[in-house]
């Protein structure tokens, strides 16, 4: 019985081996292959390594390959993935400038070489161009100050008329030598302001077909005497049908009697001071007035809120000029901005005023701004005397309620120091002016007068526009005093009109600005 059982177990083992011959061959082959690999690894260089992670990556690749194969069999409609598009070819590098080398001349003289690279400033930066008459234009921009200070750059103007369908040949362009004006009195920095006057011998574009004004700006050897670099600038495009000869030949009644051209506004300005200033002057100049405000970074959200009501009523135009900050000119390119305003609106106003937002124009009670300008109509320009006011001294009677009063209502002490040359501001008839400045114009046709003290003046609250806190620093109860070494006297001229200005604002735009902050 035991022998039969033993013979049965042997038969089962032999049967198992017989049935698993194929699997055993595969197993033995795999073991042999692994032994070969283990032996070969011993002879590999030290820098070659094979980690378990590498083995896992190989196995995962094999697995994904097999799954992709099965997926292709299951869904043969799916197209194979395409290769990503090749990147565009790189631009060829700029050619390397051939350098000049030092040379040894006859007699042992060493001739040194100089190799220029780049440019320190632009030849011309165009801001605007305007037609000024039947045959004249003006082009406004910035240019390199050293170029104009030490060189003699030139400008040529060219009028290229449009070709109409009726014309068989292209009309011939007309050229002229331009006349340049540098109106910033030498205050420029890297850049100076250039007003280019283009006056042709004959009328151009009078047929109404339109055309283009080209400005050819040449360095004339300035900066490099061996080179005369000329840049051609398309300064102005006049569309067909836009030319209106009557505007220049027989000027019609201007749209505005009084026009304000503001300087560049920058910094952290006080919304409350701007609110007071604009309300006062709209009341002062009346319905036929307009104000252009230039934002060089000073019209933040609070200032914009106090300007919006007057913009909506058509009294104010806001221009964003922050881009000019790229170019280093004097005082945020102030001279460029006021000249652009002059030429942009010169045919829209009888009189154009130039002053700042911390200054208040005033005429005596028995006069009006109309009576003043009418009496000075023989002059192309008149200047205005300054009345300097303290920006710190207030009445002690306003203590505790000063924050509710307007700036020109509570700052009531006039600076009486003698022997100081005070800046003046000015007014022009714009059609007679070719270029302008900050405190007056020196490029105009006609006369100028400074004898206006008894007719018109302006109160100056220096620096208050840039203060975001309460200006009253010292409360006093005196008609005369000396403060910080300066004599002051009580002057309530503008304080007396503050109530009427507040009522005017409330009537015009309602109470929407009542909660304005400093």
Short mmCIF file of N, CA and C in Angstrom, two decimals, residues 256-329:
data_model
loop_
_atom_site.label_atom_id
_atom_site.label_comp_id
_atom_site.label_asym_id
_atom_site.label_seq_id
_atom_site.Cartn_x
_atom_site.Cartn_y
_atom_site.Cartn_z
N UNK A 256 -15.21 130.23 -27.80
CA UNK A 256 -15.04 130.62 -26.39
C UNK A 256 -14.47 132.04 -26.30
N UNK A 257 -14.92 132.73 -25.28
CA UNK A 257 -14.33 134.04 -24.98
C UNK A 257 -13.03 133.89 -24.20
N UNK A 258 -13.02 132.94 -23.28
CA UNK A 258 -11.85 132.76 -22.40
C UNK A 258 -11.49 131.28 -22.36
N UNK A 259 -10.19 131.02 -22.51
CA UNK A 259 -9.71 129.65 -22.60
C UNK A 259 -8.52 129.50 -21.65
N UNK A 260 -8.54 128.42 -20.85
CA UNK A 260 -7.46 128.16 -19.91
C UNK A 260 -6.60 127.02 -20.40
N UNK A 261 -5.29 127.27 -20.53
CA UNK A 261 -4.33 126.22 -20.88
C UNK A 261 -3.51 125.91 -19.63
N UNK A 262 -3.74 124.76 -19.06
CA UNK A 262 -3.06 124.40 -17.82
C UNK A 262 -1.71 123.74 -18.05
N UNK A 263 -0.82 123.92 -17.10
CA UNK A 263 0.49 123.26 -17.15
C UNK A 263 0.35 121.80 -16.72
N UNK A 264 1.45 121.08 -16.78
CA UNK A 264 1.45 119.66 -16.43
C UNK A 264 1.15 119.47 -14.94
N UNK A 265 0.13 118.69 -14.63
CA UNK A 265 -0.21 118.39 -13.24
C UNK A 265 0.41 117.05 -12.83
N UNK A 266 1.13 117.05 -11.74
CA UNK A 266 1.79 115.83 -11.28
C UNK A 266 1.78 115.80 -9.76
N UNK A 267 2.13 114.66 -9.17
CA UNK A 267 2.22 114.53 -7.72
C UNK A 267 0.89 114.16 -7.09
N UNK A 268 0.88 114.15 -5.77
CA UNK A 268 -0.30 113.76 -5.00
C UNK A 268 -1.13 115.01 -4.69
N UNK A 269 -1.96 115.42 -5.64
CA UNK A 269 -2.70 116.68 -5.51
C UNK A 269 -3.90 116.52 -4.59
N UNK A 270 -4.31 117.65 -4.00
CA UNK A 270 -5.45 117.67 -3.09
C UNK A 270 -6.75 117.80 -3.88
N UNK A 271 -7.65 116.82 -3.80
CA UNK A 271 -8.94 116.94 -4.50
C UNK A 271 -9.74 118.16 -4.05
N UNK A 272 -9.69 118.50 -2.76
CA UNK A 272 -10.45 119.64 -2.25
C UNK A 272 -9.96 120.95 -2.84
N UNK A 273 -8.64 121.13 -2.93
CA UNK A 273 -8.10 122.37 -3.50
C UNK A 273 -8.46 122.47 -4.99
N UNK A 274 -8.41 121.35 -5.72
CA UNK A 274 -8.78 121.37 -7.14
C UNK A 274 -10.26 121.69 -7.29
N UNK A 275 -11.08 121.14 -6.41
CA UNK A 275 -12.52 121.41 -6.44
C UNK A 275 -12.79 122.90 -6.28
N UNK A 276 -12.13 123.53 -5.32
CA UNK A 276 -12.33 124.96 -5.05
C UNK A 276 -11.87 125.81 -6.23
N UNK A 277 -10.72 125.44 -6.78
CA UNK A 277 -10.13 126.22 -7.87
C UNK A 277 -11.02 126.20 -9.12
N UNK A 278 -11.49 125.02 -9.50
CA UNK A 278 -12.27 124.93 -10.74
C UNK A 278 -13.63 125.60 -10.57
N UNK A 279 -14.25 125.47 -9.42
CA UNK A 279 -15.55 126.12 -9.20
C UNK A 279 -15.39 127.64 -9.23
N UNK A 280 -14.35 128.15 -8.59
CA UNK A 280 -14.12 129.60 -8.57
C UNK A 280 -13.95 130.15 -9.98
N UNK A 281 -13.14 129.49 -10.81
CA UNK A 281 -12.82 130.07 -12.12
C UNK A 281 -13.91 129.85 -13.16
N UNK A 282 -14.68 128.80 -13.05
CA UNK A 282 -15.81 128.68 -13.96
C UNK A 282 -16.83 129.78 -13.67
N UNK A 283 -17.03 130.08 -12.41
CA UNK A 283 -17.90 131.21 -12.05
C UNK A 283 -17.29 132.52 -12.52
N UNK A 284 -15.99 132.67 -12.38
CA UNK A 284 -15.31 133.92 -12.74
C UNK A 284 -15.37 134.18 -14.25
N UNK A 285 -15.09 133.16 -15.06
CA UNK A 285 -15.03 133.36 -16.51
C UNK A 285 -16.38 133.22 -17.20
N UNK A 286 -17.29 132.47 -16.63
CA UNK A 286 -18.63 132.41 -17.19
C UNK A 286 -18.86 131.28 -18.18
N UNK A 287 -20.02 131.35 -18.82
CA UNK A 287 -20.51 130.26 -19.67
C UNK A 287 -19.62 130.03 -20.90
N UNK A 288 -19.07 131.08 -21.48
CA UNK A 288 -18.26 130.93 -22.70
C UNK A 288 -16.78 130.79 -22.36
N UNK A 289 -16.51 129.84 -21.48
CA UNK A 289 -15.12 129.57 -21.09
C UNK A 289 -14.88 128.07 -21.14
N UNK A 290 -13.61 127.72 -21.23
CA UNK A 290 -13.25 126.30 -21.26
C UNK A 290 -11.87 126.12 -20.64
N UNK A 291 -11.66 124.93 -20.03
CA UNK A 291 -10.43 124.64 -19.30
C UNK A 291 -9.86 123.32 -19.80
N UNK A 292 -8.58 123.35 -20.16
CA UNK A 292 -7.87 122.13 -20.55
C UNK A 292 -6.89 121.78 -19.44
N UNK A 293 -7.08 120.61 -18.85
CA UNK A 293 -6.24 120.11 -17.76
C UNK A 293 -5.33 119.02 -18.32
N UNK A 294 -4.04 119.12 -18.03
CA UNK A 294 -3.06 118.16 -18.54
C UNK A 294 -2.56 117.28 -17.40
N UNK A 295 -2.83 115.99 -17.51
CA UNK A 295 -2.50 115.04 -16.45
C UNK A 295 -1.15 114.40 -16.71
N UNK A 296 -0.14 114.81 -15.92
CA UNK A 296 1.19 114.21 -16.00
C UNK A 296 1.41 113.25 -14.84
N UNK A 297 0.32 112.77 -14.24
CA UNK A 297 0.40 111.86 -13.11
C UNK A 297 -0.29 112.39 -11.87
N UNK A 298 -0.78 113.63 -11.93
CA UNK A 298 -1.41 114.24 -10.75
C UNK A 298 -2.91 114.05 -10.65
N UNK A 299 -3.55 113.62 -11.73
CA UNK A 299 -5.01 113.44 -11.69
C UNK A 299 -5.30 112.01 -11.26
N UNK A 300 -5.19 111.77 -9.96
CA UNK A 300 -5.55 110.46 -9.42
C UNK A 300 -7.07 110.38 -9.28
N UNK A 301 -7.57 109.28 -8.74
CA UNK A 301 -9.01 109.03 -8.71
C UNK A 301 -9.77 110.12 -7.95
N UNK A 302 -9.18 110.65 -6.86
CA UNK A 302 -9.86 111.69 -6.10
C UNK A 302 -9.99 112.98 -6.87
N UNK A 303 -8.94 113.37 -7.60
CA UNK A 303 -8.98 114.59 -8.42
C UNK A 303 -9.94 114.40 -9.59
N UNK A 304 -9.93 113.21 -10.18
CA UNK A 304 -10.83 112.95 -11.30
C UNK A 304 -12.29 113.10 -10.89
N UNK A 305 -12.62 112.70 -9.66
CA UNK A 305 -14.00 112.80 -9.20
C UNK A 305 -14.48 114.25 -9.13
N UNK A 306 -13.60 115.19 -8.79
CA UNK A 306 -14.03 116.59 -8.70
C UNK A 306 -14.04 117.26 -10.08
N UNK A 307 -13.35 116.67 -11.04
CA UNK A 307 -13.37 117.22 -12.40
C UNK A 307 -14.55 116.69 -13.22
N UNK A 308 -14.99 115.47 -12.92
CA UNK A 308 -16.02 114.83 -13.73
C UNK A 308 -17.30 115.66 -13.91
N UNK A 309 -17.86 116.25 -12.84
CA UNK A 309 -19.10 117.02 -13.03
C UNK A 309 -18.94 118.15 -14.04
N UNK A 310 -17.78 118.81 -14.03
CA UNK A 310 -17.55 119.92 -14.95
C UNK A 310 -17.21 119.42 -16.34
N UNK A 311 -16.60 118.23 -16.44
CA UNK A 311 -16.37 117.62 -17.75
C UNK A 311 -17.71 117.26 -18.40
N UNK A 312 -18.62 116.74 -17.59
CA UNK A 312 -19.94 116.36 -18.11
C UNK A 312 -20.74 117.58 -18.59
N UNK A 313 -20.48 118.73 -17.99
CA UNK A 313 -21.18 119.96 -18.40
C UNK A 313 -20.47 120.69 -19.53
N UNK A 314 -19.33 120.15 -19.98
CA UNK A 314 -18.64 120.72 -21.12
C UNK A 314 -17.67 121.84 -20.80
N UNK A 315 -17.34 122.05 -19.53
CA UNK A 315 -16.41 123.12 -19.17
C UNK A 315 -14.95 122.66 -19.17
N UNK A 316 -14.71 121.38 -19.03
CA UNK A 316 -13.35 120.88 -18.81
C UNK A 316 -13.03 119.77 -19.81
N UNK A 317 -11.81 119.83 -20.38
CA UNK A 317 -11.25 118.74 -21.17
C UNK A 317 -10.01 118.24 -20.44
N UNK A 318 -9.93 116.93 -20.24
CA UNK A 318 -8.79 116.32 -19.56
C UNK A 318 -7.94 115.57 -20.57
N UNK A 319 -6.65 115.86 -20.61
CA UNK A 319 -5.73 115.18 -21.51
C UNK A 319 -4.69 114.41 -20.69
N UNK A 320 -4.50 113.15 -21.03
CA UNK A 320 -3.50 112.31 -20.38
C UNK A 320 -2.18 112.47 -21.14
N UNK A 321 -1.20 113.10 -20.49
CA UNK A 321 0.09 113.34 -21.13
C UNK A 321 1.21 112.59 -20.40
N UNK A 322 0.87 111.52 -19.68
CA UNK A 322 1.87 110.81 -18.89
C UNK A 322 2.98 110.19 -19.73
N UNK A 323 2.69 109.92 -20.98
CA UNK A 323 3.69 109.29 -21.84
C UNK A 323 4.91 110.19 -22.02
N UNK A 324 4.74 111.52 -21.91
CA UNK A 324 5.89 112.41 -22.09
C UNK A 324 6.94 112.25 -21.01
N UNK A 325 6.58 111.59 -19.88
CA UNK A 325 7.55 111.38 -18.80
C UNK A 325 8.72 110.52 -19.26
N UNK A 326 8.58 109.81 -20.37
CA UNK A 326 9.69 109.02 -20.89
C UNK A 326 10.87 109.90 -21.28
N UNK A 327 10.60 111.16 -21.62
CA UNK A 327 11.61 112.02 -22.20
C UNK A 327 11.95 113.15 -21.22
N UNK A 328 13.22 113.22 -20.87
CA UNK A 328 13.67 114.10 -19.79
C UNK A 328 13.73 115.55 -20.24
N UNK A 329 12.62 116.26 -20.05
CA UNK A 329 12.56 117.69 -20.34
C UNK A 329 12.28 118.46 -19.06
#
